[in-house]
GROMACS .gro file of C-alpha atoms in nm:
model
  370
    1MET     CA    1  -0.001   0.020   0.018
    2THR     CA    2   0.160   0.373  -0.059
    3ARG     CA    3  -0.007   0.602   0.122
    4ILE     CA    4   0.083   1.053  -0.056
    5SER     CA    5  -0.105   1.259   0.216
    6ALA     CA    6  -0.116   1.691  -0.017
    7ARG     CA    7  -0.326   1.970   0.008
    8GLU     CA    8  -0.486   2.021  -0.300
    9LEU     CA    9  -0.627   2.351  -0.467
   10GLY     CA   10  -0.760   2.251  -0.762
   11SER     CA   11  -0.626   1.897  -0.938
   12THR     CA   12  -0.240   1.722  -0.948
   13GLU     CA   13  -0.106   1.580  -1.207
   14GLY     CA   14   0.074   1.185  -1.162
   15PRO     CA   15   0.055   1.092  -0.778
   16PHE     CA   16   0.283   0.815  -0.927
   17GLY     CA   17   0.457   0.901  -1.226
   18ARG     CA   18   0.148   0.769  -1.491
   19GLY     CA   19  -0.034   1.116  -1.555
   20ILE     CA   20  -0.302   0.979  -1.351
   21LYS     CA   21  -0.491   1.316  -1.318
   22VAL     CA   22  -0.632   1.357  -0.935
   23VAL     CA   23  -0.954   1.540  -0.976
   24ARG     CA   24  -1.162   1.721  -0.700
   25PRO     CA   25  -1.444   1.683  -0.732
   26ASP     CA   26  -1.660   1.992  -0.735
   27GLU     CA   27  -1.898   1.869  -0.378
   28VAL     CA   28  -1.476   1.860  -0.190
   29PRO     CA   29  -1.436   2.230  -0.059
   30GLU     CA   30  -1.099   2.401  -0.166
   31GLY     CA   31  -0.874   2.357   0.053
   32SER     CA   32  -0.903   1.997   0.167
   33VAL     CA   33  -0.655   1.723   0.177
   34VAL     CA   34  -0.642   1.403  -0.038
   35SER     CA   35  -0.492   1.108   0.078
   36ILE     CA   36  -0.439   0.809  -0.237
   37LEU     CA   37  -0.535   0.486  -0.134
   38ARG     CA   38  -0.318   0.202  -0.369
   39VAL     CA   39  -0.503  -0.164  -0.356
   40PRO     CA   40  -0.231  -0.341  -0.423
   41PRO     CA   41  -0.273  -0.739  -0.564
   42GLU     CA   42  -0.297  -0.974  -0.268
   43ALA     CA   43  -0.679  -0.714  -0.170
   44LYS     CA   44  -0.867  -0.743  -0.521
   45GLY     CA   45  -1.164  -0.813  -0.405
   46MET     CA   46  -1.169  -0.669  -0.017
   47ARG     CA   47  -1.503  -0.483  -0.011
   48LEU     CA   48  -1.417  -0.067  -0.017
   49ASP     CA   49  -1.503   0.007   0.408
   50ARG     CA   50  -1.267  -0.296   0.508
   51PHE     CA   51  -0.947  -0.212   0.282
   52VAL     CA   52  -0.988   0.129   0.356
   53GLN     CA   53  -1.034   0.013   0.798
   54SER     CA   54  -0.721  -0.201   0.722
   55GLN     CA   55  -0.494   0.051   0.570
   56LEU     CA   56  -0.683   0.361   0.750
   57LYS     CA   57  -0.387   0.137   1.102
   58ARG     CA   58  -0.602   0.358   1.389
   59THR     CA   59  -0.990   0.387   1.210
   60SER     CA   60  -1.293   0.179   1.350
   61ARG     CA   61  -1.431  -0.013   1.020
   62THR     CA   62  -1.729   0.207   1.158
   63ARG     CA   63  -1.602   0.523   1.115
   64ALA     CA   64  -1.349   0.354   0.792
   65GLN     CA   65  -1.759   0.381   0.690
   66LYS     CA   66  -1.875   0.700   0.769
   67ILE     CA   67  -1.464   0.782   0.599
   68ILE     CA   68  -1.593   0.615   0.265
   69GLU     CA   69  -1.955   0.827   0.244
   70HIS     CA   70  -1.827   1.230   0.331
   71GLY     CA   71  -1.501   1.201   0.081
   72ALA     CA   72  -1.406   0.860  -0.047
   73TYR     CA   73  -1.431   0.950  -0.515
   74ALA     CA   74  -1.180   0.789  -0.735
   75PRO     CA   75  -0.897   1.004  -0.995
   76ASP     CA   76  -1.212   1.082  -1.168
   77ALA     CA   77  -1.429   1.238  -0.907
   78ARG     CA   78  -1.667   0.973  -0.867
   79ARG     CA   79  -1.805   0.853  -0.586
   80LEU     CA   80  -1.725   0.565  -0.394
   81ARG     CA   81  -1.915   0.329  -0.155
   82GLY     CA   82  -1.814   0.140   0.136
   83ASN     CA   83  -1.968  -0.196  -0.091
   84ASP     CA   84  -1.815  -0.187  -0.398
   85ARG     CA   85  -1.508  -0.489  -0.422
   86VAL     CA   86  -1.157  -0.295  -0.462
   87GLN     CA   87  -0.918  -0.416  -0.785
   88ALA     CA   88  -0.639  -0.473  -0.846
   89GLU     CA   89  -0.382  -0.065  -0.862
   90GLN     CA   90  -0.703   0.096  -0.758
   91LEU     CA   91  -0.672   0.403  -0.591
   92ILE     CA   92  -0.858   0.557  -0.405
   93LEU     CA   93  -0.903   0.920  -0.324
   94LEU     CA   94  -1.070   0.971   0.082
   95TRP     CA   95  -1.128   1.416   0.103
   96ARG     CA   96  -1.122   1.564   0.420
   97PRO     CA   97  -1.199   1.942   0.566
   98PRO     CA   98  -0.814   2.036   0.683
   99TRP     CA   99  -0.804   2.008   1.027
  100ASP     CA  100  -0.988   2.252   1.294
  101GLU     CA  101  -0.641   2.256   1.512
  102LYS     CA  102  -0.571   2.512   1.771
  103ALA     CA  103  -0.238   2.557   1.888
  104PRO     CA  104  -0.379   2.481   2.286
  105ASP     CA  105  -0.328   2.738   2.522
  106VAL     CA  106   0.008   2.592   2.668
  107THR     CA  107   0.282   2.717   2.813
  108LEU     CA  108   0.521   2.406   2.847
  109ARG     CA  109   0.789   2.408   3.125
  110ILE     CA  110   1.134   2.492   3.092
  111LEU     CA  111   1.364   2.227   3.269
  112HIS     CA  112   1.720   2.253   3.194
  113GLU     CA  113   1.854   2.496   2.913
  114ASP     CA  114   2.133   2.573   2.740
  115ALA     CA  115   2.378   2.696   2.475
  116HIS     CA  116   2.291   2.370   2.327
  117LEU     CA  117   2.038   2.118   2.450
  118LEU     CA  118   1.700   2.221   2.565
  119ALA     CA  119   1.464   2.010   2.833
  120VAL     CA  120   1.152   2.036   2.872
  121ASP     CA  121   0.792   1.856   3.061
  122LYS     CA  122   0.586   1.748   2.781
  123PRO     CA  123   0.213   1.778   2.890
  124ALA     CA  124   0.016   1.426   2.794
  125GLY     CA  125  -0.206   1.533   2.494
  126ILE     CA  126   0.076   1.755   2.310
  127PRO     CA  127   0.242   1.507   1.998
  128VAL     CA  128   0.604   1.601   1.938
  129HIS     CA  129   0.692   1.689   1.552
  130PRO     CA  130   0.405   1.750   1.331
  131THR     CA  131   0.163   1.468   1.194
  132ALA     CA  132  -0.145   1.436   0.907
  133ARG     CA  133  -0.402   1.515   1.208
  134TYR     CA  134  -0.187   1.828   1.434
  135HIS     CA  135   0.051   2.077   1.314
  136GLN     CA  136   0.006   2.378   1.547
  137SER     CA  137  -0.062   2.240   1.858
  138THR     CA  138   0.314   1.991   1.902
  139VAL     CA  139   0.572   2.102   2.077
  140VAL     CA  140   0.765   2.193   1.812
  141LYS     CA  141   0.595   2.371   1.656
  142LEU     CA  142   0.478   2.566   2.058
  143LEU     CA  143   0.856   2.601   2.134
  144GLU     CA  144   0.886   2.768   1.772
  145ASN     CA  145   0.618   3.061   1.784
  146ALA     CA  146   0.775   3.080   2.203
  147ARG     CA  147   1.068   3.136   2.139
  148ASP     CA  148   1.082   3.379   1.792
  149GLY     CA  149   1.105   3.073   1.477
  150GLU     CA  150   1.398   2.911   1.675
  151ARG     CA  151   1.454   2.610   1.547
  152VAL     CA  152   1.535   2.333   1.765
  153MET     CA  153   1.634   1.943   1.732
  154LEU     CA  154   1.412   1.663   1.846
  155SER     CA  155   1.624   1.400   2.006
  156HIS     CA  156   1.461   1.148   2.072
  157ARG     CA  157   1.024   1.069   2.123
  158LEU     CA  158   0.745   1.049   2.325
  159ASP     CA  159   0.375   0.867   2.251
  160ARG     CA  160   0.127   1.176   2.249
  161GLU     CA  161  -0.061   1.032   2.544
  162THR     CA  162   0.342   1.021   2.834
  163SER     CA  163   0.427   1.306   3.024
  164GLY     CA  164   0.777   1.463   3.118
  165VAL     CA  165   1.089   1.527   2.996
  166LEU     CA  166   1.126   1.637   2.671
  167LEU     CA  167   1.509   1.684   2.529
  168LEU     CA  168   1.538   1.883   2.220
  169ALA     CA  169   1.897   2.068   2.037
  170ARG     CA  170   1.945   2.345   1.963
  171THR     CA  171   2.254   2.290   1.766
  172SER     CA  172   2.363   2.014   1.436
  173GLU     CA  173   2.615   1.901   1.656
  174ALA     CA  174   2.467   1.878   1.973
  175ASP     CA  175   2.158   1.653   1.779
  176ARG     CA  176   2.438   1.471   1.628
  177HIS     CA  177   2.599   1.307   1.966
  178VAL     CA  178   2.262   1.271   2.162
  179LYS     CA  179   2.087   1.120   1.913
  180TRP     CA  180   2.483   0.951   1.837
  181GLN     CA  181   2.418   0.861   2.251
  182PHE     CA  182   2.094   0.704   2.248
  183ALA     CA  183   2.220   0.445   1.901
  184ARG     CA  184   2.420   0.318   2.149
  185GLY     CA  185   2.242   0.168   2.402
  186ALA     CA  186   2.316  -0.016   2.657
  187THR     CA  187   2.649   0.084   2.884
  188ARG     CA  188   2.940   0.344   2.883
  189PRO     CA  189   3.274   0.187   2.705
  190GLY     CA  190   3.519   0.058   2.991
  191THR     CA  191   3.236   0.127   3.218
  192GLU     CA  192   2.847  -0.090   3.350
  193GLU     CA  193   2.717   0.281   3.327
  194ARG     CA  194   2.427   0.314   3.094
  195SER     CA  195   2.490   0.596   2.839
  196VAL     CA  196   2.180   0.676   2.831
  197HIS     CA  197   1.980   0.681   3.153
  198LYS     CA  198   1.540   0.691   3.128
  199GLU     CA  199   1.267   0.647   3.369
  200TYR     CA  200   0.989   0.677   3.396
  201LEU     CA  201   0.727   0.674   3.621
  202ALA     CA  202   0.369   0.409   3.550
  203ILE     CA  203   0.115   0.316   3.763
  204THR     CA  204  -0.038  -0.015   3.716
  205TRP     CA  205  -0.384  -0.156   3.727
  206GLY     CA  206  -0.368  -0.449   4.006
  207ALA     CA  207   0.045  -0.529   4.234
  208ASP     CA  208   0.352  -0.657   4.116
  209GLU     CA  209   0.376  -0.896   4.425
  210GLU     CA  210   0.754  -0.865   4.434
  211ASP     CA  211   0.863  -0.500   4.581
  212ALA     CA  212   1.179  -0.478   4.200
  213PHE     CA  213   1.212  -0.689   3.935
  214ARG     CA  214   1.327  -0.714   3.627
  215VAL     CA  215   1.130  -0.800   3.296
  216GLU     CA  216   1.355  -0.939   3.038
  217ALA     CA  217   1.099  -1.048   2.693
  218PRO     CA  218   1.222  -1.001   2.354
  219LEU     CA  219   0.914  -0.684   2.163
  220GLU     CA  220   0.758  -0.778   1.770
  221LEU     CA  221   0.483  -0.572   1.618
  222ASP     CA  222   0.119  -0.843   1.681
  223PRO     CA  223   0.105  -0.915   1.314
  224THR     CA  224  -0.265  -1.026   1.443
  225SER     CA  225  -0.373  -0.669   1.581
  226ARG     CA  226  -0.481  -0.391   1.295
  227TYR     CA  227  -0.401  -0.162   1.394
  228GLY     CA  228  -0.023  -0.123   1.316
  229VAL     CA  229   0.148   0.069   1.598
  230LYS     CA  230   0.064  -0.294   1.823
  231MET     CA  231   0.391  -0.484   1.975
  232ARG     CA  232   0.379  -0.729   2.195
  233VAL     CA  233   0.657  -1.023   2.386
  234ALA     CA  234   0.768  -1.267   2.081
  235ARG     CA  235   0.816  -1.577   2.130
  236PRO     CA  236   1.202  -1.673   2.304
  237GLY     CA  237   1.470  -1.650   2.001
  238GLU     CA  238   1.234  -1.391   1.795
  239GLY     CA  239   1.186  -0.975   1.825
  240LEU     CA  240   1.419  -0.707   1.940
  241PRO     CA  241   1.585  -0.814   2.273
  242SER     CA  242   1.374  -0.583   2.515
  243ALA     CA  243   1.516  -0.580   2.948
  244THR     CA  244   1.263  -0.309   3.239
  245ARG     CA  245   1.351  -0.255   3.523
  246CYS     CA  246   1.052  -0.204   3.788
  247ALA     CA  247   1.053  -0.137   4.170
  248VAL     CA  248   0.694  -0.069   4.345
  249ILE     CA  249   0.706   0.232   4.514
  250GLY     CA  250   0.343   0.192   4.625
  251ARG     CA  251   0.061  -0.005   4.659
  252ARG     CA  252  -0.318   0.142   4.686
  253ARG     CA  253  -0.613   0.027   4.696
  254ASN     CA  254  -1.004   0.215   4.541
  255PRO     CA  255  -1.176   0.156   4.872
  256ALA     CA  256  -1.500   0.177   4.682
  257THR     CA  257  -1.381  -0.052   4.478
  258GLY     CA  258  -1.115  -0.245   4.626
  259LYS     CA  259  -0.968  -0.261   4.308
  260LEU     CA  260  -0.541  -0.260   4.383
  261TYR     CA  261  -0.318  -0.078   4.192
  262ALA     CA  262   0.063   0.043   4.231
  263LEU     CA  263   0.279   0.364   4.146
  264VAL     CA  264   0.612   0.217   4.000
  265ARG     CA  265   0.893   0.349   3.856
  266CYS     CA  266   1.094   0.137   3.543
  267THR     CA  267   1.440   0.215   3.405
  268LEU     CA  268   1.492   0.126   3.057
  269GLU     CA  269   1.764  -0.123   2.978
  270THR     CA  270   1.621  -0.081   2.601
  271GLY     CA  271   1.466   0.137   2.444
  272ARG     CA  272   1.163  -0.018   2.188
  273GLN     CA  273   0.854   0.051   2.082
  274HIS     CA  274   0.574   0.097   2.409
  275GLN     CA  275   0.801  -0.076   2.576
  276ILE     CA  276   0.719  -0.038   2.917
  277ARG     CA  277   0.315  -0.047   2.885
  278VAL     CA  278   0.412  -0.412   2.692
  279HIS     CA  279   0.620  -0.578   2.996
  280LEU     CA  280   0.404  -0.404   3.279
  281ALA     CA  281   0.095  -0.544   3.099
  282SER     CA  282   0.254  -0.862   3.091
  283ARG     CA  283   0.373  -0.897   3.406
  284GLY     CA  284  -0.059  -0.887   3.462
  285THR     CA  285  -0.045  -0.457   3.486
  286PRO     CA  286  -0.154  -0.285   3.260
  287VAL     CA  287  -0.043   0.097   3.285
  288VAL     CA  288  -0.403   0.247   3.407
  289GLY     CA  289  -0.609   0.397   3.125
  290ASP     CA  290  -0.400   0.209   2.829
  291LYS     CA  291  -0.637   0.223   2.607
  292LEU     CA  292  -0.336  -0.036   2.356
  293TYR     CA  293  -0.228  -0.284   2.632
  294GLY     CA  294  -0.520  -0.263   2.888
  295PRO     CA  295  -0.872  -0.409   2.876
  296ASP     CA  296  -0.952  -0.419   2.525
  297ASP     CA  297  -0.791  -0.289   2.232
  298GLU     CA  298  -1.116  -0.193   2.061
  299LEU     CA  299  -1.095   0.131   2.331
  300PHE     CA  300  -0.727   0.274   2.110
  301GLY     CA  301  -0.949   0.308   1.811
  302ARG     CA  302  -1.203   0.412   1.892
  303GLY     CA  303  -0.994   0.663   2.104
  304ALA     CA  304  -0.865   0.773   1.777
  305ASP     CA  305  -1.190   0.832   1.653
  306GLY     CA  306  -1.327   1.067   1.902
  307LEU     CA  307  -1.630   0.805   1.962
  308LEU     CA  308  -1.567   0.652   2.321
  309THR     CA  309  -1.801   0.587   2.508
  310ASP     CA  310  -1.925   0.732   2.870
  311GLU     CA  311  -1.859   0.347   2.981
  312ASP     CA  312  -1.567   0.361   2.724
  313ARG     CA  313  -1.391   0.623   2.985
  314ALA     CA  314  -1.482   0.484   3.303
  315LEU     CA  315  -1.356   0.131   3.264
  316LEU     CA  316  -1.022   0.412   3.125
  317GLU     CA  317  -1.068   0.547   3.423
  318ILE     CA  318  -0.807   0.843   3.365
  319ASP     CA  319  -0.824   1.040   2.991
  320ARG     CA  320  -0.473   0.892   2.866
  321HIS     CA  321  -0.258   0.651   2.988
  322ALA     CA  322  -0.016   0.698   3.377
  323LEU     CA  323   0.272   0.676   3.244
  324HIS     CA  324   0.564   0.949   3.260
  325ALA     CA  325   0.867   1.034   3.215
  326ALA     CA  326   1.048   1.167   3.522
  327VAL     CA  327   1.457   1.163   3.442
  328LEU     CA  328   1.647   1.145   3.155
  329GLU     CA  329   2.075   1.105   3.228
  330LEU     CA  330   2.300   1.156   2.941
  331ASP     CA  331   2.655   1.308   2.838
  332HIS     CA  332   2.624   1.693   2.782
  333PRO     CA  333   2.727   1.717   2.412
  334ALA     CA  334   2.915   1.988   2.449
  335GLU     CA  335   3.087   2.019   2.868
  336GLU     CA  336   3.321   1.658   2.851
  337GLY     CA  337   3.273   1.475   3.162
  338ARG     CA  338   2.946   1.665   3.171
  339ARG     CA  339   2.668   1.352   3.290
  340LEU     CA  340   2.344   1.628   3.238
  341ARG     CA  341   2.072   1.525   3.462
  342VAL     CA  342   1.686   1.667   3.387
  343GLU     CA  343   1.384   1.588   3.621
  344ALA     CA  344   1.028   1.630   3.548
  345PRO     CA  345   0.766   1.578   3.933
  346LEU     CA  346   0.498   1.347   3.871
  347PRO     CA  347   0.189   1.572   3.640
  348PRO     CA  348  -0.198   1.748   3.829
  349ASP     CA  349  -0.354   1.468   3.618
  350LEU     CA  350  -0.157   1.161   3.769
  351GLU     CA  351  -0.079   1.294   4.137
  352ALA     CA  352  -0.450   1.361   4.185
  353PHE     CA  353  -0.601   0.974   4.047
  354TRP     CA  354  -0.268   0.842   4.249
  355ALA     CA  355  -0.460   1.053   4.543
  356SER     CA  356  -0.763   0.946   4.481
  357LEU     CA  357  -0.669   0.631   4.653
  358GLU     CA  358  -0.552   0.488   5.026
  359GLU     CA  359  -0.311   0.313   5.212
  360VAL     CA  360  -0.270  -0.064   5.126
  361ALA     CA  361  -0.103  -0.243   5.474
  362PRO     CA  362   0.236  -0.372   5.371
  363THR     CA  363   0.201  -0.738   5.412
  364ALA     CA  364  -0.210  -0.688   5.201
  365PRO     CA  365  -0.207  -0.868   4.896
  366ALA     CA  366  -0.025  -0.730   4.630
  367ARG     CA  367  -0.209  -0.884   4.320
  368ALA     CA  368  -0.527  -0.818   4.165
  369THR     CA  369  -0.653  -0.854   3.823
  370GLN     CA  370  -0.873  -0.596   3.653
   0.00000   0.00000   0.00000
């Protein structure tokens, strides 16, 4: 599948270099955005709604049907229907108005700043870089607007729902050096100390029986999931080696429901996609509010489509997954021998959720399922 997104005025020539003219339908407003899907041979004969859902990884079938109803066309502006059967090499155009996006009224808290680096406390819900949906409301854009157009470069990434320490470089040299450290991985030369040290705080459903434990489990993309971002624990000998060290800081209980929760400090030994969330879920203690690795991954699709129900929100308990990047430590890129450590306290939403729970006795049974 090849997907192209572009802002169109009128028409565009040959998105695949074959001289195909893409015509904007008369009923589609000027300035609308078009995504072009190409049907691979193996998808021939699929219903259009199922094909679109398979290509838009974070979209439910109901949402895919609505997308088709409001904006699916052939290149010649002919309307397409959800029960149409797709053909090999067919081009499907999905038109939509530009996102009605406004920059949020957020001031990013600066945790560290020098001539080479900038570290901010990223709020949950703010993406780190521009996407098809987000442009004005990204960390990069917010910093650019607040700092007279200064260009900063992301040194690493955090998921949109994850809060905490986010590091950016102010020079190309610092950017290269920091990214080299992230890529270098486990240890500093000649020592057992990690090149980049990262600690996260997570609030989990259920609490591990052990106060300190290490999860070593290889990770891979989940081929059974229709969401192209979901990971899973791989079989031994397969997947990417992954390890997380965990320490239970506290255990609490909801006095109304009896559910058990834990506040867990997670130290990364590797940095795989969704590593902490998958590793904790594999222990039977998923992160509170996790739409992908919690009680039902259909919550992820409905959340992406803005279709969460009151029942869904009650099940999730909070609006985002309860994961926070608390500590980042690494070698300063311009000062040899200096270790830079940046910390961000638990944010108010997670602090309030944790405070709403009651302490449990240390000898109380620790593990619980939701």
